[in-house]
One Martini backbone bead per residue (centre of mass of N, CA, C, O) as a GRO file, in nm:
protein
  116
    1MET     BB    1  -0.614  -1.546  -0.628
    2SER     BB    2  -0.447  -1.649  -0.376
    3SER     BB    3  -0.227  -1.409  -0.401
    4ILE     BB    4  -0.429  -1.174  -0.319
    5ILE     BB    5  -0.537  -1.330  -0.076
    6PRO     BB    6  -0.501  -1.361   0.234
    7PRO     BB    7  -0.507  -1.658   0.421
    8ASP     BB    8  -0.500  -1.462   0.677
    9LYS     BB    9  -0.507  -1.225   0.964
   10LYS     BB   10  -0.215  -1.256   1.016
   11GLN     BB   11   0.012  -1.009   0.969
   12LEU     BB   12  -0.117  -0.760   0.862
   13ARG     BB   13  -0.050  -0.520   0.597
   14ALA     BB   14  -0.001  -0.180   0.479
   15CYS     BB   15   0.070   0.022   0.240
   16LEU     BB   16   0.178   0.359   0.250
   17LEU     BB   17   0.128   0.425  -0.064
   18CYS     BB   18  -0.139   0.221  -0.164
   19SER     BB   19  -0.288   0.010   0.063
   20LEU     BB   20  -0.203  -0.269   0.040
   21ILE     BB   21  -0.296  -0.595   0.147
   22LYS     BB   22  -0.070  -0.801   0.340
   23LYS     BB   23   0.146  -1.005   0.439
   24GLN     BB   24   0.450  -0.977   0.560
   25GLU     BB   25   0.565  -1.219   0.396
   26GLN     BB   26   0.470  -1.116   0.116
   27PHE     BB   27   0.637  -0.859   0.110
   28PHE     BB   28   0.909  -1.005   0.142
   29LYS     BB   29   0.888  -1.200  -0.112
   30SER     BB   30   0.736  -0.965  -0.337
   31GLY     BB   31   0.631  -0.719  -0.239
   32CYS     BB   32   0.475  -0.468  -0.405
   33ASP     BB   33   0.254  -0.468  -0.669
   34ASN     BB   34   0.289  -0.135  -0.709
   35CYS     BB   35   0.585  -0.035  -0.541
   36GLU     BB   36   0.858  -0.188  -0.583
   37SER     BB   37   1.024   0.018  -0.763
   38LEU     BB   38   1.023   0.227  -0.508
   39LEU     BB   39   1.054   0.047  -0.221
   40GLU     BB   40   1.208  -0.224  -0.203
   41MET     BB   41   1.103  -0.493  -0.013
   42LYS     BB   42   1.224  -0.729  -0.129
   43GLY     BB   43   1.410  -0.904   0.115
   44GLN     BB   44   1.336  -0.648   0.332
   45MET     BB   45   1.229  -0.617   0.645
   46ASP     BB   46   1.285  -0.322   0.718
   47ARG     BB   47   1.126  -0.209   0.476
   48VAL     BB   48   0.855  -0.333   0.542
   49LEU     BB   49   0.825  -0.189   0.822
   50ASP     BB   50   0.853   0.109   0.699
   51CYS     BB   51   0.622   0.068   0.440
   52THR     BB   52   0.430  -0.044   0.663
   53SER     BB   53   0.110  -0.123   0.831
   54GLN     BB   54  -0.095  -0.255   1.103
   55HIS     BB   55  -0.259   0.027   1.084
   56PHE     BB   56  -0.594  -0.013   0.977
   57ASP     BB   57  -0.891   0.078   0.785
   58GLY     BB   58  -1.052  -0.117   0.633
   59ALA     BB   59  -1.184  -0.292   0.329
   60ILE     BB   60  -1.107  -0.345  -0.025
   61ALA     BB   61  -1.231  -0.518  -0.296
   62VAL     BB   62  -1.038  -0.537  -0.606
   63MET     BB   63  -1.088  -0.656  -0.949
   64GLN     BB   64  -1.164  -0.369  -1.124
   65PRO     BB   65  -1.018  -0.081  -1.099
   66SER     BB   66  -1.098   0.080  -1.374
   67GLU     BB   67  -1.430   0.022  -1.302
   68SER     BB   68  -1.419   0.157  -1.014
   69TRP     BB   69  -1.546   0.400  -0.807
   70VAL     BB   70  -1.400   0.329  -0.546
   71ALA     BB   71  -1.115   0.329  -0.663
   72LYS     BB   72  -1.123   0.621  -0.754
   73TRP     BB   73  -1.185   0.749  -0.475
   74GLN     BB   74  -0.908   0.599  -0.354
   75ARG     BB   75  -0.677   0.597  -0.571
   76ILE     BB   76  -0.672   0.269  -0.715
   77ASP     BB   77  -0.737   0.244  -1.040
   78LYS     BB   78  -0.409   0.183  -1.127
   79PHE     BB   79  -0.404  -0.077  -0.983
   80GLU     BB   80  -0.403  -0.370  -0.859
   81LYS     BB   81  -0.554  -0.627  -0.768
   82GLY     BB   82  -0.723  -0.635  -0.438
   83ILE     BB   83  -0.654  -0.547  -0.103
   84TYR     BB   84  -0.770  -0.245   0.059
   85ALA     BB   85  -0.728   0.024   0.246
   86VAL     BB   86  -0.883   0.306   0.349
   87GLN     BB   87  -0.679   0.339   0.597
   88VAL     BB   88  -0.339   0.448   0.695
   89GLN     BB   89  -0.120   0.440   0.948
   90GLY     BB   90   0.124   0.656   0.873
   91ARG     BB   91   0.463   0.703   0.745
   92LEU     BB   92   0.702   0.755   0.555
   93PRO     BB   93   1.009   0.793   0.542
   94GLU     BB   94   1.184   1.072   0.467
   95ASP     BB   95   1.382   0.947   0.254
   96ILE     BB   96   1.152   0.834   0.076
   97GLU     BB   97   1.003   1.094   0.022
   98GLU     BB   98   1.246   1.231  -0.118
   99ASP     BB   99   1.275   1.023  -0.344
  100LEU     BB  100   0.997   1.067  -0.466
  101GLU     BB  101   1.032   1.370  -0.523
  102SER     BB  102   1.281   1.331  -0.720
  103LYS     BB  103   1.056   1.160  -0.910
  104ASN     BB  104   0.780   1.318  -0.917
  105ILE     BB  105   0.631   1.200  -0.651
  106LYS     BB  106   0.335   1.219  -0.485
  107TYR     BB  107   0.280   1.204  -0.148
  108ARG     BB  108  -0.009   1.036  -0.002
  109PRO     BB  109  -0.136   0.994   0.270
  110ARG     BB  110  -0.355   0.719   0.407
  111ASP     BB  111  -0.493   0.885   0.678
  112GLY     BB  112  -0.666   1.158   0.571
  113SER     BB  113  -0.476   1.431   0.566
  114ALA     BB  114  -0.506   1.465   0.274
  115ARG     BB  115  -0.560   1.740   0.054
  116ASP     BB  116  -0.679   1.912  -0.240
   0.00000   0.00000   0.00000
């Protein structure tokens, strides 16, 4: 459980793809629990800074994502348990968006601008 919850509130960042909140150092050491195979942040500080944002609103603690209506509403019900931002300001760099598109992955910005 201690690896899920950031130990303090300093240097918290949210993943721009899935909205998972972790410390900058945690993203650097282990990448994103949901997106590492796509964003490859582990061990690359430039990538951590490009693919995460320190500007986010709200936080949701999700322990059983597949059973949570809030997780379903936020579109995080298929992700790992953890702390997630309600909204994350910023966008992934264009080259990463293009890479996701080439893999048939639809990027939905987490800032509330995406509509169904």
